[in-house]
Short mmCIF file of C-alpha atoms and ligand atoms in Angstrom, two decimals:
data_model
loop_
_atom_site.label_atom_id
_atom_site.label_comp_id
_atom_site.label_asym_id
_atom_site.label_seq_id
_atom_site.Cartn_x
_atom_site.Cartn_y
_atom_site.Cartn_z
CA UNK A 21 126.05 24.61 160.98
CA UNK A 22 130.03 24.49 161.21
CA UNK A 23 131.57 27.22 162.57
CA UNK A 24 132.84 27.98 159.31
CA UNK A 25 129.73 28.26 157.61
CA UNK A 26 128.30 30.18 160.86
CA UNK A 27 131.13 32.25 159.97
CA UNK A 28 129.91 32.92 156.24
CA UNK A 29 132.23 30.04 154.77
CA UNK A 30 130.37 28.88 151.87
CA UNK A 31 131.75 26.67 148.45
CA UNK A 32 135.25 26.35 148.27
CA UNK A 33 135.88 28.23 150.81
CA UNK A 34 133.90 26.20 153.14
CA UNK A 35 136.28 23.05 151.60
CA UNK A 36 139.46 24.03 151.93
CA UNK A 37 139.21 25.27 155.36
CA UNK A 38 138.11 22.24 156.16
CA UNK A 39 140.21 20.60 154.10
CA UNK A 40 143.38 21.44 156.39
CA UNK A 41 141.38 21.43 159.28
CA UNK A 42 141.44 25.22 160.00
CA UNK A 43 138.59 27.63 161.33
CA UNK A 44 137.60 31.12 161.15
CA UNK A 45 140.28 32.63 164.42
CA UNK A 46 142.43 30.37 163.34
CA UNK A 47 145.91 31.77 163.47
CA UNK A 48 147.74 30.47 160.44
CA UNK A 49 150.32 30.40 157.62
CA UNK A 50 149.58 29.32 153.97
CA UNK A 51 151.22 28.14 151.21
CA UNK A 52 149.67 29.16 148.42
CA UNK A 53 150.11 29.61 144.37
CA UNK A 54 150.17 33.62 144.94
CA UNK A 55 152.85 33.33 147.25
CA UNK A 56 153.80 32.78 151.49
CA UNK A 57 151.43 34.35 153.93
CA UNK A 58 150.29 34.19 157.90
CA UNK A 59 146.98 35.71 159.73
CA UNK A 60 144.18 35.32 160.88
CA UNK A 61 141.25 34.10 159.36
CA UNK A 62 138.61 36.60 159.97
CA UNK A 63 134.99 36.06 158.72
CA UNK A 64 132.86 36.56 155.54
CA UNK A 65 130.05 38.54 155.60
CA UNK A 66 126.58 36.43 154.06
CA UNK A 67 127.19 38.42 150.63
CA UNK A 68 130.77 37.93 149.82
CA UNK A 69 131.56 35.01 147.82
CA UNK A 70 132.29 31.85 147.99
CA UNK A 71 136.31 31.45 146.75
CA UNK A 72 138.52 33.18 148.84
CA UNK A 73 140.17 32.90 152.05
CA UNK A 74 140.67 36.49 154.19
CA UNK A 75 143.44 36.61 156.21
CA UNK A 76 143.95 39.89 158.50
CA UNK A 77 147.65 40.20 157.80
CA UNK A 78 150.03 41.41 161.20
CA UNK A 79 150.08 44.69 158.92
CA UNK A 80 146.99 45.15 159.54
CA UNK A 81 145.63 44.56 156.02
CA UNK A 82 143.32 42.66 155.15
CA UNK A 83 143.85 40.02 151.72
CA UNK A 84 141.45 37.54 150.10
CA UNK A 85 143.39 34.33 148.68
CA UNK A 86 141.50 32.35 146.34
CA UNK A 87 140.73 29.19 147.88
CA UNK A 88 141.95 27.25 144.92
CA UNK A 89 145.24 27.86 144.32
CA UNK A 90 146.02 27.34 148.71
CA UNK A 91 148.30 24.16 149.64
CA UNK A 92 148.90 24.11 152.69
CA UNK A 93 147.83 25.65 155.70
CA UNK A 94 149.37 25.10 159.16
CA UNK A 95 147.34 26.29 162.35
CA UNK A 96 149.52 28.30 164.97
CA UNK A 97 146.71 28.75 167.23
CA UNK A 98 143.75 31.07 167.87
CA UNK A 99 142.65 35.44 168.70
CA UNK A 100 139.45 34.99 168.78
CA UNK A 101 138.06 38.80 168.35
CA UNK A 102 134.18 39.65 169.42
CA UNK A 103 132.81 42.79 167.84
CA UNK A 104 129.65 44.15 168.09
CA UNK A 105 128.07 47.61 166.85
CA UNK A 106 126.55 49.49 170.47
CA UNK A 107 123.13 49.00 169.59
CA UNK A 108 120.94 51.22 171.77
CA UNK A 109 116.95 50.68 172.09
CA UNK A 110 115.72 53.25 168.72
CA UNK A 111 113.85 55.86 170.24
CA UNK A 112 110.26 56.03 169.45
CA UNK A 113 108.31 58.76 168.94
CA UNK A 114 104.38 59.41 168.51
CA UNK A 115 104.57 62.92 166.55
CA UNK A 116 107.83 61.19 164.26
CA UNK A 117 106.37 59.34 160.72
CA UNK A 118 107.22 56.05 160.55
CA UNK A 119 109.66 54.49 157.41
CA UNK A 120 109.66 50.98 157.03
CA UNK A 121 113.99 50.05 155.57
CA UNK A 122 114.05 47.11 153.55
CA UNK A 123 116.91 45.19 153.30
CA UNK A 124 118.65 43.43 150.39
CA UNK A 125 122.49 43.90 150.25
CA UNK A 126 124.99 45.29 148.85
CA UNK A 127 127.99 47.14 151.01
CA UNK A 128 125.33 50.07 152.25
CA UNK A 129 124.33 45.85 154.49
CA UNK A 130 128.04 45.49 155.76
CA UNK A 131 130.01 47.41 158.12
CA UNK A 132 134.17 46.55 158.89
CA UNK A 133 134.99 45.84 162.49
CA UNK A 134 138.30 48.08 162.51
CA UNK A 135 139.60 45.51 164.77
CA UNK A 136 139.65 42.52 163.30
CA UNK A 137 138.51 43.23 160.12
CA UNK A 138 135.45 41.11 159.63
CA UNK A 139 132.95 42.26 157.14
CA UNK A 140 129.29 41.94 158.99
CA UNK A 141 126.01 43.90 158.76
CA UNK A 142 124.29 46.38 160.44
CA UNK A 143 121.07 46.32 160.30
CA UNK A 144 118.40 46.39 162.89
CA UNK A 145 117.13 49.41 164.31
CA UNK A 146 119.35 49.13 167.26
CA UNK A 147 122.15 49.17 165.53
CA UNK A 148 121.68 51.42 162.79
CA UNK A 149 120.60 53.78 166.01
CA UNK A 150 123.80 52.52 167.25
CA UNK A 151 126.30 53.59 164.32
CA UNK A 152 123.78 57.06 163.00
CA UNK A 153 121.74 57.96 165.71
CA UNK A 154 120.84 60.94 163.41
CA UNK A 155 118.51 58.76 162.38
CA UNK A 156 116.31 59.07 164.91
CA UNK A 157 116.12 62.22 164.65
CA UNK A 158 113.64 61.96 161.70
CA UNK A 159 111.70 59.63 162.42
CA UNK A 160 110.34 55.86 164.05
CA UNK A 161 112.45 53.77 161.90
CA UNK A 162 111.58 49.62 161.15
CA UNK A 163 113.62 47.29 159.99
CA UNK A 164 113.08 44.40 158.10
CA UNK A 165 115.72 42.34 155.40
CA UNK A 166 114.20 40.70 152.78
CA UNK A 167 118.03 39.76 151.02
CA UNK A 168 120.57 39.33 151.94
CA UNK A 169 122.95 39.94 148.30
CA UNK A 170 125.04 41.77 145.84
CA UNK A 171 122.45 43.59 143.25
CA UNK A 172 123.67 41.49 141.04
CA UNK A 173 121.72 38.92 142.39
CA UNK A 174 118.93 40.50 142.01
CA UNK A 175 116.23 39.44 139.62
CA UNK A 176 112.76 38.64 138.73
CA UNK A 177 112.06 37.04 141.68
CA UNK A 178 113.20 39.60 144.33
CA UNK A 179 111.68 42.52 142.37
CA UNK A 180 108.81 40.34 142.80
CA UNK A 181 109.19 40.10 146.59
CA UNK A 182 109.81 43.53 147.06
CA UNK A 183 106.96 44.65 145.22
CA UNK A 184 104.38 43.02 147.27
CA UNK A 185 106.12 43.53 150.52
CA UNK A 186 106.24 47.37 149.72
CA UNK A 187 102.30 47.68 148.96
CA UNK A 188 101.57 46.06 151.75
CA UNK A 189 103.53 48.30 154.02
CA UNK A 190 101.43 51.09 152.52
CA UNK A 191 98.92 49.00 152.74
CA UNK A 192 99.77 49.32 157.19
CA UNK A 193 99.96 52.87 156.57
CA UNK A 194 103.65 53.37 156.58
CA UNK A 195 105.09 57.25 155.60
CA UNK A 196 107.62 56.17 153.38
CA UNK A 197 109.65 53.14 152.49
CA UNK A 198 114.01 53.32 152.02
CA UNK A 199 115.52 50.27 150.08
CA UNK A 200 118.79 49.33 150.97
CA UNK A 201 120.50 47.92 147.70
CA UNK A 202 123.50 47.28 145.96
CA UNK A 203 124.56 50.24 144.08
CA UNK A 204 125.57 48.02 140.78
CA UNK A 205 122.14 47.42 139.64
CA UNK A 206 120.46 49.88 141.85
CA UNK A 207 118.50 51.69 138.31
CA UNK A 208 117.48 48.05 137.09
CA UNK A 209 115.83 47.98 140.73
CA UNK A 210 114.63 51.40 141.16
CA UNK A 211 112.86 51.25 136.83
CA UNK A 212 110.83 47.78 137.91
CA UNK A 213 109.87 48.90 141.10
CA UNK A 214 108.12 52.28 139.03
CA UNK A 215 105.74 49.65 136.82
CA UNK A 216 105.30 47.35 139.82
CA UNK A 217 104.38 49.85 142.28
CA UNK A 218 102.41 53.34 140.76
CA UNK A 219 101.52 55.70 141.99
CA UNK A 220 102.62 55.34 145.77
CA UNK A 221 101.29 57.69 148.14
CA UNK A 222 103.80 58.13 149.79
CA UNK A 223 108.32 58.29 149.29
CA UNK A 224 110.17 54.59 147.99
CA UNK A 225 113.71 55.89 148.47
CA UNK A 226 116.68 53.71 146.86
CA UNK A 227 119.83 54.03 148.67
CA UNK A 228 123.62 52.22 148.33
CA UNK A 229 126.83 52.73 148.88
CA UNK A 230 129.63 52.86 147.39
CA UNK A 231 132.49 52.38 149.61
CA UNK A 232 131.89 50.90 153.06
CA UNK A 233 131.11 52.30 156.63
CA UNK A 234 134.80 51.21 157.54
CA UNK A 235 136.11 53.39 155.62
CA UNK A 236 136.99 57.65 156.13
CA UNK A 237 135.51 57.90 152.65
CA UNK A 238 132.03 56.50 152.99
CA UNK A 239 129.17 57.41 151.92
CA UNK A 240 127.22 54.85 153.30
CA UNK A 241 125.97 57.25 157.06
CA UNK A 242 125.01 60.40 154.59
CA UNK A 243 122.96 58.43 151.76
CA UNK A 244 121.74 56.84 154.26
CA UNK A 245 120.34 60.25 156.62
CA UNK A 246 118.88 61.33 153.35
CA UNK A 247 116.93 58.37 151.77
CA UNK A 248 115.66 58.44 155.70
CA UNK A 249 114.93 62.15 155.37
CA UNK A 250 113.45 61.84 151.75
CA UNK A 251 111.03 58.81 152.87
CA UNK A 252 110.12 59.96 156.23
CA UNK A 253 109.79 64.10 155.05
CA UNK A 254 109.92 64.29 151.51
CA UNK A 255 106.92 65.29 148.72
CA UNK A 256 107.84 63.13 146.16
CA UNK A 257 105.97 59.91 146.18
CA UNK A 258 107.74 58.14 143.70
CA UNK A 259 110.86 55.22 143.01
CA UNK A 260 113.47 57.31 143.40
CA UNK A 261 116.76 56.77 144.02
CA UNK A 262 119.24 58.80 146.72
CA UNK A 263 122.65 58.85 145.99
CA UNK A 264 125.86 60.80 146.55
CA UNK A 265 125.58 64.43 145.24
CA UNK A 266 128.63 65.81 142.37
CA UNK A 267 132.06 66.39 144.69
CA UNK A 268 131.99 67.22 148.65
CA UNK A 269 129.46 65.28 151.41
CA UNK A 270 127.05 68.08 151.20
CA UNK A 271 124.30 66.27 149.93
CA UNK A 272 123.02 64.06 148.37
CA UNK A 273 120.44 63.63 144.49
CA UNK A 274 117.45 61.95 144.56
CA UNK A 275 116.50 60.91 140.75
CA UNK A 276 113.86 59.32 139.05
CA UNK A 277 113.61 56.10 139.23
CA UNK A 278 113.59 55.27 135.59
CA UNK A 279 116.59 58.17 134.68
CA UNK A 280 118.80 56.92 137.44
CA UNK A 281 122.23 54.94 136.14
CA UNK A 282 125.00 54.17 137.66
CA UNK A 283 128.23 55.76 136.04
CA UNK A 284 131.60 55.48 137.56
CA UNK A 285 132.29 52.03 138.87
CA UNK A 286 134.35 53.52 141.93
CA UNK A 287 133.79 56.73 142.56
CA UNK A 288 130.74 57.62 145.02
CA UNK A 289 129.05 60.26 143.31
CA UNK A 290 128.13 58.12 139.95
CA UNK A 291 124.79 57.82 140.23
CA UNK A 292 123.59 60.03 137.29
CA UNK A 293 120.16 61.66 135.75
CA UNK A 294 120.16 60.58 132.77
CA UNK A 295 118.17 62.68 129.69
CA UNK A 296 116.62 64.85 132.61
CA UNK A 297 117.91 66.60 135.94
CA UNK A 298 117.66 64.98 139.19
CA UNK A 299 114.39 65.37 141.52
CA UNK A 300 116.17 67.86 144.71
CA UNK A 301 118.79 67.77 146.42
CA UNK A 302 118.71 66.73 149.83
CA UNK A 303 121.07 67.33 153.08
CA UNK A 304 120.40 66.50 156.78
CA UNK A 305 118.49 70.29 156.78
CA UNK A 306 117.17 70.58 153.61
CA UNK A 307 115.08 69.10 150.58
CA UNK A 308 115.71 71.29 147.80
CA UNK A 309 113.51 70.91 145.09
CA UNK A 310 115.00 70.91 141.29
CA UNK A 311 111.99 70.71 139.82
CA UNK A 312 107.50 70.62 140.58
CA UNK A 313 106.55 67.59 137.85
CA UNK A 314 106.63 64.88 140.58
CA UNK A 315 103.69 63.09 142.29
CA UNK A 316 102.96 64.38 145.49
CA UNK A 317 102.33 62.07 148.53
CA UNK A 318 98.70 61.53 149.86
CA UNK A 319 96.92 60.73 152.81
CA UNK A 320 95.22 57.66 150.79
CA UNK A 321 96.69 54.71 150.64
CA UNK A 322 95.40 53.48 147.22
CA UNK A 323 98.69 51.89 145.13
CA UNK A 324 98.64 50.01 141.95
CA UNK A 325 101.30 46.80 142.87
CA UNK A 326 101.91 44.71 139.65
CA UNK A 327 104.18 42.14 139.40
CA UNK A 328 103.78 41.03 135.98
CA UNK A 329 107.28 39.65 134.92
CA UNK A 330 108.40 37.92 131.30
CA UNK A 331 112.20 37.00 132.25
CA UNK A 332 113.13 35.40 128.31
CA UNK A 333 113.86 39.11 127.24
CA UNK A 334 117.47 40.79 126.79
CA UNK A 335 119.17 43.71 125.85
CA UNK A 336 121.77 43.37 122.96
CA UNK A 337 124.39 45.92 122.92
CA UNK A 338 125.71 47.05 119.33
CA UNK A 339 128.16 46.16 118.38
CA UNK A 340 130.12 47.15 114.91
CA UNK A 341 130.23 43.71 112.21
CA UNK A 342 127.93 41.91 114.71
CA UNK A 343 127.09 39.09 113.10
CA UNK A 344 123.06 37.85 112.13
CA UNK A 345 123.51 34.77 113.79
CA UNK A 346 123.34 35.53 117.51
CA UNK A 347 119.85 36.91 116.73
CA UNK A 348 118.84 33.97 115.31
CA UNK A 349 120.00 32.23 118.87
CA UNK A 350 118.06 34.70 121.05
CA UNK A 351 115.14 34.16 118.96
CA UNK A 352 116.04 29.81 118.63
CA UNK A 353 116.11 30.39 122.73
CA UNK A 354 112.67 31.95 122.69
CA UNK A 355 113.40 34.69 123.94
CA UNK A 356 110.16 37.40 123.14
CA UNK A 357 110.93 40.18 123.51
CA UNK A 358 114.43 42.34 122.12
CA UNK A 359 116.34 45.40 123.61
CA UNK A 360 118.25 47.10 121.15
CA UNK A 361 121.38 49.58 122.21
CA UNK A 362 121.95 51.42 119.05
CA UNK A 363 124.53 53.31 117.97
CA UNK A 364 124.11 56.72 117.44
CA UNK A 365 120.14 58.14 116.72
CA UNK A 366 119.58 54.01 116.40
CA UNK A 367 121.98 52.09 114.19
CA UNK A 368 122.75 48.10 113.26
CA UNK A 369 124.65 47.31 111.08
CA UNK A 370 123.02 45.51 107.17
CA UNK A 371 123.61 42.35 107.55
CA UNK A 372 120.94 41.89 110.62
CA UNK A 373 118.19 43.37 108.37
CA UNK A 374 117.37 40.10 107.20
CA UNK A 375 117.42 38.50 110.66
CA UNK A 376 115.08 41.19 112.09
CA UNK A 377 112.57 41.12 109.90
CA UNK A 378 112.24 36.99 110.55
CA UNK A 379 112.44 37.52 114.45
CA UNK A 380 109.52 40.22 114.22
CA UNK A 381 107.70 37.94 111.83
CA UNK A 382 107.98 35.33 114.35
CA UNK A 383 106.24 37.35 116.75
CA UNK A 384 108.95 38.58 118.82
CA UNK A 385 109.04 41.86 120.00
CA UNK A 386 111.86 44.88 119.45
CA UNK A 387 112.31 47.66 120.47
CA UNK A 388 115.33 50.34 119.62
CA UNK A 389 117.38 52.55 121.83
CA UNK A 390 120.74 53.98 121.92
CA UNK A 391 124.28 53.78 123.34
CA UNK A 392 124.36 57.55 123.88
CA UNK A 393 122.37 57.01 127.06
CA UNK A 394 121.20 61.17 126.61
CA UNK A 395 118.50 61.63 123.33
CA UNK A 396 115.99 59.82 121.55
CA UNK A 397 116.57 57.27 118.54
CA UNK A 398 115.45 58.54 115.56
CA UNK A 399 114.78 56.26 112.99
CA UNK A 400 113.28 58.54 110.21
CA UNK A 401 116.87 60.90 109.83
CA UNK A 402 118.16 57.73 107.66
CA UNK A 403 116.99 55.86 105.14
CA UNK A 404 118.42 52.65 107.50
CA UNK A 405 116.72 53.64 109.81
CA UNK A 406 113.14 53.70 108.05
CA UNK A 407 113.83 50.24 106.57
CA UNK A 408 114.53 48.80 110.04
CA UNK A 409 111.13 50.69 111.17
CA UNK A 410 109.85 48.62 108.03
CA UNK A 411 111.37 45.25 108.88
CA UNK A 412 109.42 45.78 112.37
CA UNK A 413 111.78 47.52 114.89
CA UNK A 414 109.83 50.07 117.42
CA UNK A 415 111.85 53.25 118.24
CA UNK A 416 111.21 53.85 121.97
CA UNK A 417 112.31 57.51 122.50
CA UNK A 418 114.59 58.84 124.68
CA UNK A 419 114.20 55.34 127.09
CA UNK A 420 117.19 54.13 128.46
CA UNK A 421 118.67 50.25 127.39
CA UNK A 422 117.79 49.09 130.88
CA UNK A 423 114.50 50.87 131.88
CA UNK A 424 113.08 49.48 128.25
CA UNK A 425 114.73 45.76 129.32
CA UNK A 426 113.04 45.78 132.33
CA UNK A 427 109.67 48.07 131.44
CA UNK A 428 109.30 45.36 128.80
CA UNK A 429 109.76 42.38 130.63
CA UNK A 430 107.16 43.92 132.40
CA UNK A 431 105.00 44.32 129.30
CA UNK A 432 105.48 40.87 127.63
CA UNK A 433 104.41 39.47 131.64
CA UNK A 434 100.66 40.61 130.65
CA UNK A 435 99.97 40.22 126.92
CA UNK A 436 101.86 39.32 123.80
CA UNK A 437 99.59 41.38 121.17
CA UNK A 438 102.02 43.67 119.08
CA UNK A 439 99.14 46.62 119.76
CA UNK A 440 99.19 46.27 122.86
CA UNK A 441 102.72 45.49 123.87
CA UNK A 442 103.29 48.57 121.42
CA UNK A 443 100.53 50.83 123.48
CA UNK A 444 102.11 50.02 126.84
CA UNK A 445 106.15 50.44 125.61
CA UNK A 446 105.41 53.78 124.42
CA UNK A 447 103.20 55.45 127.11
CA UNK A 448 105.07 56.59 130.09
CA UNK A 449 104.48 55.52 133.28
CA UNK A 450 107.02 57.73 135.40
CA UNK A 451 108.77 59.94 132.87
CA UNK A 452 110.70 56.53 131.24
CA UNK A 453 109.64 58.49 128.36
CA UNK A 454 110.38 62.38 128.02
CA UNK A 455 109.10 65.35 126.13
CA UNK A 456 112.18 67.18 125.31
CA UNK A 457 116.17 66.90 127.15
CA UNK A 458 116.76 69.82 128.87
CA UNK A 459 119.77 71.63 127.82
CA UNK A 460 121.04 71.93 132.03
CA UNK A 461 120.50 68.63 132.11
CA UNK A 462 123.58 67.26 130.17
CA UNK A 463 125.73 70.11 131.04
CA UNK A 464 125.06 71.81 134.26
CA UNK A 465 123.66 68.92 136.85
CA UNK A 466 126.29 66.23 136.38
CA UNK A 467 128.14 68.46 138.76
CA UNK A 468 132.61 67.58 139.39
CA UNK A 469 133.88 71.26 137.80
CA UNK A 470 133.85 74.12 140.00
CA UNK A 471 131.62 75.69 137.64
CA UNK A 472 128.49 73.37 138.23
CA UNK A 473 129.75 73.56 142.46
CA UNK A 474 129.18 77.06 142.33
CA UNK A 475 126.14 76.96 140.26
CA UNK A 476 124.37 74.83 142.04
CA UNK A 477 125.23 76.68 145.30
CA UNK A 478 123.44 79.84 143.75
CA UNK A 479 120.45 77.05 143.44
CA UNK A 480 120.31 76.21 147.35
CA UNK A 481 121.20 79.74 149.12
N1 LIG B 30 128.93 44.71 144.24
C1 LIG B 30 127.76 45.26 145.17
C2 LIG B 30 126.37 45.64 144.68
O1 LIG B 30 126.03 46.31 143.48
C3 LIG B 30 128.50 46.90 144.95
C4 LIG B 30 127.21 47.78 146.22
O2 LIG B 30 126.34 47.77 147.38
O3 LIG B 30 127.82 48.74 146.21
O4 LIG B 30 125.71 44.59 145.78
#
C-alpha cells in the first residue's frame, strides 16, 4: 500500500496526490478552482470521504480542498509529524464488571491531533485509558472494532454482524455492551437491534458524539463515560442510547432504542425521546431512573437473536402534490413493504388512493405513520382515513417512521403472510408502540429551556 493510501487517502483524492507526485506530510502549494493554498498535506481518517485533500494552513486552520478542483500541486519540502495517543495499559480489577465496546465508526471513533490536525482513531483499551482514564474506575474494558464507517453506511450486513457479535458477547458472560456509532443513523441501528436482540440479560448501550474529541466542546468523553457506566452498573437490560442531556455537560440521558431520534444536525443535545420520556439521567456518580417499566438486568444468559431482514422495504415521506407514479414505481421495482409517513393523523392525497389499492392487491404491505412524530395515526377520524384502511393500509399506532421501517424489514424477513405480518408489526416488542404518550414527555423532558432545567434539577435532588 502506498504511503498516501496508508494515511487514509482513497479514490479520487489518492489519484490526485499521485498524479502530482506529492504525499502526506508534503509541504505544498496548491492551485485550485477555489484559489491558491499553501500548507501541509494531512492524513485522513479511514472514515473520511474520498474527494478531498486536507491541508493544514500556516495559520493553523485545516481546509478540505475538493480533489477535482485541483489543477497543480508543488512540493516545497516535507514536515512529518508523528502523533500517538499516550497509551497506558488498561488496569484490570477482578471485582469490576466486564464491558465490551464494539466500534462501528462515526465521530466518536476519531480524535484529532491538536498539532497536525490529523484525524486518527482512539480505540484500543490502552488508548481509551490514556485519553479517558475515568473508564478504569467503572469496569474492565475490552474493545473490538467491527467497522469503521460513518453511520449512513450502516445497513443490513452491519446490523446482522453487530447483533451476532453482541449475542456471542452475552453468551460469553459479559456484564454490559457498549456500541460506538455515528450519531446520524444511531436511531435506526438502535431500533433494529431491539428487534434482532430480544430480552438481553444485560444493558446494550449505544453511544456517539456530535463533536470530535479535539474540540473543547466535545461531548465524546462524557458520553462515553456515562455509556460505559450504564453498561457496567445500570439495571436497564434493553437496547438504549446514551447521549448528551439538555444544556449542560452535567449528565446524559438514556433513551429507549425504539423511541429515540436525532433531532438536530449539530447541537450536542440532539437526541430526544419521542412519544415518551427518557429512561434515565446518568452522570458519573449516579443513574437517576425516570421510569420503572423497563426490563431489568438478569444473571442468566438467555437472549433471542433473530437477524431476519428484508431489504426491499422503503419509507415514503408524503408531500402535497405527490403523484401515484412514485408508488407504482416502487411496486414495479419489487418493493415488498412501504412505510408511509403521512400528514397529520395519517393522510395522503386522493390521487394516490387507486395506486394504494393496486399495491396492496399486489401483496405489498403498506403501513401508515405520522410526520408529526409525536402522537398516533388515527385513521377513523376522517372518512379519508377509513377509505385508505379499506384499501389495505394498516395504521401503525405511534411507531416512529424509522422504527416502523426497520421493523417491517425485520418482519418481512420472516414472513409474507399479511395476517402474520400485521400481528408482528402491531405487537410491541420494546415499546415501539405505547398505550399513551405522556403529557410531560412532550412538554417537560425535551430540555434546553431554563424552566425545564430547574424541573430536572428538582428531580435529581
Ligand atoms: N456523520 C457522522 C456519523 O453519523 C456523525 C457522527 O458521528 O456524529 O457517522
